[in-house]
Amino acid sequence: MLVFWKENLVLMAVPKTGSTALEGALAPRASLVLRDPPELKHAPCYRYKRFLKPLFKQVGGQNPELMAIVRNPIDWLGSWYRYRTREDLIGHENSTRDISFDDFVLEYCKGSPASFANVGSQNKFLRINDGELGAQHLFQYEQWDKVIDYLEERLDVTITLKQKNVSPKMELHLSAEVEAKLREKRVAEFEVWEISHRAP
């Protein structure tokens, strides 16, 4: 999470949406960088509203706007799956090394998925109150040029990105049957991604 006090903007770090690369590029420009522990770096909007928003109001009278990036749910799950195939997770309950992508997604669709598929929810990350979106500025991961253009204009800075925290490369294929189940069981994930596409 990056806080830009003067510009009244907070960049929320939705996991697996390039937040680490943006942190690497923008941390020197930020007023506050929350990078550890992961629960703080990746604090969702509802946690921000409960803990950080009152603090910012109290210390400086600020009520920053929130910005977030949302990734296509299938691609987002693919990134998580690939990330958890890495060598240092072999033998760990979160490892996906010996699990197919279809089985990973099917497990994710369950109400209480096993640890290896328990990767959270972009939709829940962004929601506050009774389903209200917590971020005023939403961008699709697939339209990275718009993310960069917005930040460069808002922060009056030139951004040069370096890849960080990248998942291992591999070809993934989700069967039509499993994709249909994902879209049925996790419809809200696709809805919030579509909202980000329509966002100005």
PDB file of C-alpha atoms in Angstrom:
ATOM      1  CA  MET A   1       0.000   0.000   0.000  1.00  0.00           C
ATOM      2  CA  LEU A   2       1.325   3.413  -1.001  1.00  0.00           C
ATOM      3  CA  VAL A   3       0.118   6.686   0.486  1.00  0.00           C
ATOM      4  CA  PHE A   4       0.598   9.929  -1.438  1.00  0.00           C
ATOM      5  CA  TRP A   5      -0.339  12.558   1.133  1.00  0.00           C
ATOM      6  CA  LYS A   6      -0.008  15.709  -0.942  1.00  0.00           C
ATOM      7  CA  GLU A   7      -1.968  14.207  -3.828  1.00  0.00           C
ATOM      8  CA  ASN A   8      -4.603  12.771  -1.444  1.00  0.00           C
ATOM      9  CA  LEU A   9      -4.323   9.296  -2.944  1.00  0.00           C
ATOM     10  CA  VAL A  10      -3.812   5.776  -1.580  1.00  0.00           C
ATOM     11  CA  LEU A  11      -2.804   2.970  -3.922  1.00  0.00           C
ATOM     12  CA  MET A  12      -4.276  -0.255  -2.577  1.00  0.00           C
ATOM     13  CA  ALA A  13      -2.199  -3.399  -3.127  1.00  0.00           C
ATOM     14  CA  VAL A  14      -4.591  -6.027  -4.488  1.00  0.00           C
ATOM     15  CA  PRO A  15      -2.491  -9.235  -4.508  1.00  0.00           C
ATOM     16  CA  LYS A  16      -1.243 -10.474  -7.902  1.00  0.00           C
ATOM     17  CA  THR A  17      -2.052  -7.240  -9.744  1.00  0.00           C
ATOM     18  CA  GLY A  18       1.416  -5.737 -10.106  1.00  0.00           C
ATOM     19  CA  SER A  19       1.441  -3.922  -6.759  1.00  0.00           C
ATOM     20  CA  THR A  20       5.023  -4.950  -5.956  1.00  0.00           C
ATOM     21  CA  ALA A  21       6.272  -3.540  -9.279  1.00  0.00           C
ATOM     22  CA  LEU A  22       4.435  -0.278  -8.630  1.00  0.00           C
ATOM     23  CA  GLU A  23       5.861  -0.162  -5.117  1.00  0.00           C
ATOM     24  CA  GLY A  24       9.347  -0.555  -6.545  1.00  0.00           C
ATOM     25  CA  ALA A  25       8.792   2.349  -8.935  1.00  0.00           C
ATOM     26  CA  LEU A  26       6.858   4.693  -6.656  1.00  0.00           C
ATOM     27  CA  ALA A  27       8.069   4.019  -3.102  1.00  0.00           C
ATOM     28  CA  PRO A  28      10.608   6.900  -3.208  1.00  0.00           C
ATOM     29  CA  ARG A  29       7.794   9.227  -4.257  1.00  0.00           C
ATOM     30  CA  ALA A  30       5.286   8.036  -1.634  1.00  0.00           C
ATOM     31  CA  SER A  31       4.718   9.685   1.737  1.00  0.00           C
ATOM     32  CA  LEU A  32       4.133   6.322   3.392  1.00  0.00           C
ATOM     33  CA  VAL A  33       4.934   2.778   2.223  1.00  0.00           C
ATOM     34  CA  LEU A  34       3.249  -0.150   3.974  1.00  0.00           C
ATOM     35  CA  ARG A  35       5.128  -3.225   2.794  1.00  0.00           C
ATOM     36  CA  ASP A  36       5.321  -5.534   5.825  1.00  0.00           C
ATOM     37  CA  PRO A  37       3.693  -7.647   7.077  1.00  0.00           C
ATOM     38  CA  PRO A  38       1.697  -8.838   4.015  1.00  0.00           C
ATOM     39  CA  GLU A  39      -1.556  -8.371   5.972  1.00  0.00           C
ATOM     40  CA  LEU A  40      -0.743  -4.666   6.155  1.00  0.00           C
ATOM     41  CA  LYS A  41       0.677  -4.265   2.653  1.00  0.00           C
ATOM     42  CA  HIS A  42      -2.371  -6.018   1.187  1.00  0.00           C
ATOM     43  CA  ALA A  43      -4.926  -4.578   3.598  1.00  0.00           C
ATOM     44  CA  PRO A  44      -8.353  -4.582   1.893  1.00  0.00           C
ATOM     45  CA  CYS A  45     -10.617  -1.568   1.634  1.00  0.00           C
ATOM     46  CA  TYR A  46     -12.746  -2.516   4.646  1.00  0.00           C
ATOM     47  CA  ARG A  47      -9.637  -2.763   6.845  1.00  0.00           C
ATOM     48  CA  TYR A  48      -8.364   0.537   5.491  1.00  0.00           C
ATOM     49  CA  LYS A  49     -11.698   2.164   6.321  1.00  0.00           C
ATOM     50  CA  ARG A  50     -11.673   0.788   9.866  1.00  0.00           C
ATOM     51  CA  PHE A  51      -8.083   1.486  10.876  1.00  0.00           C
ATOM     52  CA  LEU A  52      -6.212   3.811   8.531  1.00  0.00           C
ATOM     53  CA  LYS A  53      -8.922   6.207   7.379  1.00  0.00           C
ATOM     54  CA  PRO A  54      -9.651   7.426  10.970  1.00  0.00           C
ATOM     55  CA  LEU A  55      -5.908   7.799  11.591  1.00  0.00           C
ATOM     56  CA  PHE A  56      -5.371   9.921   8.496  1.00  0.00           C
ATOM     57  CA  LYS A  57      -8.334  12.117   9.405  1.00  0.00           C
ATOM     58  CA  GLN A  58      -7.078  12.537  12.955  1.00  0.00           C
ATOM     59  CA  VAL A  59      -3.469  13.414  12.135  1.00  0.00           C
ATOM     60  CA  GLY A  60      -4.001  15.601   9.108  1.00  0.00           C
ATOM     61  CA  GLY A  61      -7.655  15.979   8.273  1.00  0.00           C
ATOM     62  CA  GLN A  62      -7.128  13.980   5.109  1.00  0.00           C
ATOM     63  CA  ASN A  63      -9.621  11.628   3.472  1.00  0.00           C
ATOM     64  CA  PRO A  64      -7.589  10.196   0.581  1.00  0.00           C
ATOM     65  CA  GLU A  65      -9.167   8.708  -2.509  1.00  0.00           C
ATOM     66  CA  LEU A  66      -8.437   5.030  -3.035  1.00  0.00           C
ATOM     67  CA  MET A  67      -7.095   3.508  -6.238  1.00  0.00           C
ATOM     68  CA  ALA A  68      -6.961  -0.204  -7.054  1.00  0.00           C
ATOM     69  CA  ILE A  69      -6.220  -2.543  -9.932  1.00  0.00           C
ATOM     70  CA  VAL A  70      -8.407  -5.564 -10.745  1.00  0.00           C
ATOM     71  CA  ARG A  71      -7.305  -8.544 -12.831  1.00  0.00           C
ATOM     72  CA  ASN A  72      -9.378 -10.906 -14.975  1.00  0.00           C
ATOM     73  CA  PRO A  73     -10.391 -13.605 -12.455  1.00  0.00           C
ATOM     74  CA  ILE A  74      -9.126 -16.509 -14.572  1.00  0.00           C
ATOM     75  CA  ASP A  75      -5.786 -14.820 -15.188  1.00  0.00           C
ATOM     76  CA  TRP A  76      -5.632 -13.791 -11.511  1.00  0.00           C
ATOM     77  CA  LEU A  77      -6.163 -17.389 -10.407  1.00  0.00           C
ATOM     78  CA  GLY A  78      -3.600 -18.521 -12.970  1.00  0.00           C
ATOM     79  CA  SER A  79      -1.051 -16.176 -11.433  1.00  0.00           C
ATOM     80  CA  TRP A  80      -1.758 -17.541  -7.956  1.00  0.00           C
ATOM     81  CA  TYR A  81      -1.558 -21.114  -9.238  1.00  0.00           C
ATOM     82  CA  ARG A  82       1.787 -20.501 -10.964  1.00  0.00           C
ATOM     83  CA  TYR A  83       3.148 -18.603  -7.978  1.00  0.00           C
ATOM     84  CA  ARG A  84       2.418 -21.567  -5.724  1.00  0.00           C
ATOM     85  CA  THR A  85       4.206 -24.054  -7.984  1.00  0.00           C
ATOM     86  CA  ARG A  86       7.594 -22.565  -7.086  1.00  0.00           C
ATOM     87  CA  GLU A  87      10.379 -24.715  -5.653  1.00  0.00           C
ATOM     88  CA  ASP A  88      10.378 -23.289  -2.123  1.00  0.00           C
ATOM     89  CA  LEU A  89       6.752 -24.360  -1.587  1.00  0.00           C
ATOM     90  CA  ILE A  90       7.222 -28.018  -2.487  1.00  0.00           C
ATOM     91  CA  GLY A  91       5.886 -30.094   0.414  1.00  0.00           C
ATOM     92  CA  HIS A  92       3.989 -27.109   1.855  1.00  0.00           C
ATOM     93  CA  GLU A  93       0.184 -27.199   2.145  1.00  0.00           C
ATOM     94  CA  ASN A  94      -0.008 -24.181  -0.192  1.00  0.00           C
ATOM     95  CA  SER A  95       1.924 -25.856  -2.997  1.00  0.00           C
ATOM     96  CA  THR A  96       0.131 -26.429  -6.300  1.00  0.00           C
ATOM     97  CA  ARG A  97       3.040 -28.375  -7.827  1.00  0.00           C
ATOM     98  CA  ASP A  98       1.137 -31.676  -8.113  1.00  0.00           C
ATOM     99  CA  ILE A  99      -2.332 -30.195  -8.700  1.00  0.00           C
ATOM    100  CA  SER A 100      -3.869 -29.407 -12.087  1.00  0.00           C
ATOM    101  CA  PHE A 101      -5.121 -25.909 -12.836  1.00  0.00           C
ATOM    102  CA  ASP A 102      -8.652 -27.290 -13.240  1.00  0.00           C
ATOM    103  CA  ASP A 103      -8.509 -28.886  -9.784  1.00  0.00           C
ATOM    104  CA  PHE A 104      -7.075 -25.704  -8.298  1.00  0.00           C
ATOM    105  CA  VAL A 105      -9.970 -23.635  -9.690  1.00  0.00           C
ATOM    106  CA  LEU A 106     -12.555 -26.219  -8.644  1.00  0.00           C
ATOM    107  CA  GLU A 107     -11.189 -26.097  -5.102  1.00  0.00           C
ATOM    108  CA  TYR A 108     -11.257 -22.281  -5.186  1.00  0.00           C
ATOM    109  CA  CYS A 109     -14.974 -22.469  -6.046  1.00  0.00           C
ATOM    110  CA  LYS A 110     -15.761 -24.179  -2.745  1.00  0.00           C
ATOM    111  CA  GLY A 111     -17.082 -22.247   0.237  1.00  0.00           C
ATOM    112  CA  SER A 112     -14.061 -23.231   2.332  1.00  0.00           C
ATOM    113  CA  PRO A 113     -11.267 -24.150  -0.075  1.00  0.00           C
ATOM    114  CA  ALA A 114      -8.187 -26.100   0.926  1.00  0.00           C
ATOM    115  CA  SER A 115      -5.149 -24.062   1.842  1.00  0.00           C
ATOM    116  CA  PHE A 116      -3.535 -24.303  -1.613  1.00  0.00           C
ATOM    117  CA  ALA A 117      -6.582 -22.641  -3.220  1.00  0.00           C
ATOM    118  CA  ASN A 118      -7.442 -20.249  -0.410  1.00  0.00           C
ATOM    119  CA  VAL A 119      -6.262 -17.094  -2.180  1.00  0.00           C
ATOM    120  CA  GLY A 120      -8.932 -14.614  -1.180  1.00  0.00           C
ATOM    121  CA  SER A 121     -11.208 -12.532  -3.366  1.00  0.00           C
ATOM    122  CA  GLN A 122     -10.641  -9.394  -5.382  1.00  0.00           C
ATOM    123  CA  ASN A 123     -14.305  -8.535  -4.924  1.00  0.00           C
ATOM    124  CA  LYS A 124     -14.175  -8.811  -1.121  1.00  0.00           C
ATOM    125  CA  PHE A 125     -10.915  -6.867  -1.085  1.00  0.00           C
ATOM    126  CA  LEU A 126     -12.683  -3.907  -2.686  1.00  0.00           C
ATOM    127  CA  ARG A 127     -16.015  -3.927  -0.841  1.00  0.00           C
ATOM    128  CA  ILE A 128     -17.001  -1.955   2.254  1.00  0.00           C
ATOM    129  CA  ASN A 129     -20.255  -1.475   4.155  1.00  0.00           C
ATOM    130  CA  ASP A 130     -23.039  -3.459   2.474  1.00  0.00           C
ATOM    131  CA  GLY A 131     -21.270  -4.083  -0.792  1.00  0.00           C
ATOM    132  CA  GLU A 132     -20.244  -0.539  -1.678  1.00  0.00           C
ATOM    133  CA  LEU A 133     -16.997  -0.282  -3.616  1.00  0.00           C
ATOM    134  CA  GLY A 134     -14.295   1.193  -1.419  1.00  0.00           C
ATOM    135  CA  ALA A 135     -12.040   2.450  -4.216  1.00  0.00           C
ATOM    136  CA  GLN A 136     -12.957   5.552  -6.193  1.00  0.00           C
ATOM    137  CA  HIS A 137     -10.476   4.774  -8.980  1.00  0.00           C
ATOM    138  CA  LEU A 138     -10.552   1.254 -10.437  1.00  0.00           C
ATOM    139  CA  PHE A 139      -8.383   0.060 -13.302  1.00  0.00           C
ATOM    140  CA  GLN A 140      -8.104  -3.219 -15.147  1.00  0.00           C
ATOM    141  CA  TYR A 141      -4.766  -4.974 -14.952  1.00  0.00           C
ATOM    142  CA  GLU A 142      -5.154  -5.714 -18.665  1.00  0.00           C
ATOM    143  CA  GLN A 143      -5.167  -1.970 -19.423  1.00  0.00           C
ATOM    144  CA  TRP A 144      -1.837  -1.190 -17.794  1.00  0.00           C
ATOM    145  CA  ASP A 145      -1.275   1.849 -20.004  1.00  0.00           C
ATOM    146  CA  LYS A 146      -4.256   3.549 -18.357  1.00  0.00           C
ATOM    147  CA  VAL A 147      -2.848   2.764 -14.896  1.00  0.00           C
ATOM    148  CA  ILE A 148       0.476   4.353 -15.771  1.00  0.00           C
ATOM    149  CA  ASP A 149      -1.094   7.357 -17.503  1.00  0.00           C
ATOM    150  CA  TYR A 150      -3.317   8.071 -14.512  1.00  0.00           C
ATOM    151  CA  LEU A 151      -0.520   7.770 -11.945  1.00  0.00           C
ATOM    152  CA  GLU A 152       1.947   9.806 -13.972  1.00  0.00           C
ATOM    153  CA  GLU A 153      -0.567  12.627 -14.342  1.00  0.00           C
ATOM    154  CA  ARG A 154      -1.858  12.480 -10.768  1.00  0.00           C
ATOM    155  CA  LEU A 155       1.614  12.289  -9.196  1.00  0.00           C
ATOM    156  CA  ASP A 156       3.470  14.358 -11.806  1.00  0.00           C
ATOM    157  CA  VAL A 157       6.100  11.643 -12.190  1.00  0.00           C
ATOM    158  CA  THR A 158       7.543   9.405 -14.899  1.00  0.00           C
ATOM    159  CA  ILE A 159       7.132   5.709 -14.055  1.00  0.00           C
ATOM    160  CA  THR A 160       9.627   3.027 -15.070  1.00  0.00           C
ATOM    161  CA  LEU A 161       8.519  -0.446 -14.039  1.00  0.00           C
ATOM    162  CA  LYS A 162      10.686  -3.457 -13.300  1.00  0.00           C
ATOM    163  CA  GLN A 163       9.133  -6.896 -12.948  1.00  0.00           C
ATOM    164  CA  LYS A 164       9.013  -8.038  -9.325  1.00  0.00           C
ATOM    165  CA  ASN A 165       7.435 -10.975  -7.498  1.00  0.00           C
ATOM    166  CA  VAL A 166       6.646 -12.592 -10.853  1.00  0.00           C
ATOM    167  CA  SER A 167       5.001 -16.013 -10.977  1.00  0.00           C
ATOM    168  CA  PRO A 168       6.833 -18.809 -12.842  1.00  0.00           C
ATOM    169  CA  LYS A 169       5.983 -18.914 -16.550  1.00  0.00           C
ATOM    170  CA  MET A 170       3.880 -21.826 -17.812  1.00  0.00           C
ATOM    171  CA  GLU A 171       1.047 -22.452 -20.231  1.00  0.00           C
ATOM    172  CA  LEU A 172      -2.286 -22.895 -18.465  1.00  0.00           C
ATOM    173  CA  HIS A 173      -5.591 -24.083 -19.849  1.00  0.00           C
ATOM    174  CA  LEU A 174      -8.898 -24.033 -18.019  1.00  0.00           C
ATOM    175  CA  SER A 175     -11.489 -26.450 -19.337  1.00  0.00           C
ATOM    176  CA  ALA A 176     -14.799 -25.007 -20.512  1.00  0.00           C
ATOM    177  CA  GLU A 177     -16.667 -26.994 -17.850  1.00  0.00           C
ATOM    178  CA  VAL A 178     -14.543 -25.660 -14.997  1.00  0.00           C
ATOM    179  CA  GLU A 179     -14.657 -22.108 -16.350  1.00  0.00           C
ATOM    180  CA  ALA A 180     -18.472 -22.299 -16.429  1.00  0.00           C
ATOM    181  CA  LYS A 181     -18.511 -23.455 -12.806  1.00  0.00           C
ATOM    182  CA  LEU A 182     -16.144 -20.654 -11.795  1.00  0.00           C
ATOM    183  CA  ARG A 183     -18.343 -18.048 -13.476  1.00  0.00           C
ATOM    184  CA  GLU A 184     -21.408 -19.508 -11.721  1.00  0.00           C
ATOM    185  CA  LYS A 185     -19.884 -19.840  -8.244  1.00  0.00           C
ATOM    186  CA  ARG A 186     -17.790 -16.656  -8.244  1.00  0.00           C
ATOM    187  CA  VAL A 187     -19.929 -14.324 -10.306  1.00  0.00           C
ATOM    188  CA  ALA A 188     -19.023 -11.313  -8.139  1.00  0.00           C
ATOM    189  CA  GLU A 189     -15.360 -11.679  -9.121  1.00  0.00           C
ATOM    190  CA  PHE A 190     -16.243 -11.182 -12.782  1.00  0.00           C
ATOM    191  CA  GLU A 191     -18.665  -8.373 -11.994  1.00  0.00           C
ATOM    192  CA  VAL A 192     -16.081  -6.256 -10.175  1.00  0.00           C
ATOM    193  CA  TRP A 193     -13.606  -6.821 -13.006  1.00  0.00           C
ATOM    194  CA  GLU A 194     -16.224  -5.590 -15.491  1.00  0.00           C
ATOM    195  CA  ILE A 195     -16.905  -2.547 -13.292  1.00  0.00           C
ATOM    196  CA  SER A 196     -13.210  -1.688 -13.425  1.00  0.00           C
ATOM    197  CA  HIS A 197     -13.385  -1.822 -17.231  1.00  0.00           C
ATOM    198  CA  ARG A 198     -16.183   0.758 -17.224  1.00  0.00           C
ATOM    199  CA  ALA A 199     -14.500   2.970 -14.638  1.00  0.00           C
ATOM    200  CA  PRO A 200     -13.314   6.362 -15.930  1.00  0.00           C
TER     201      PRO A 200
END
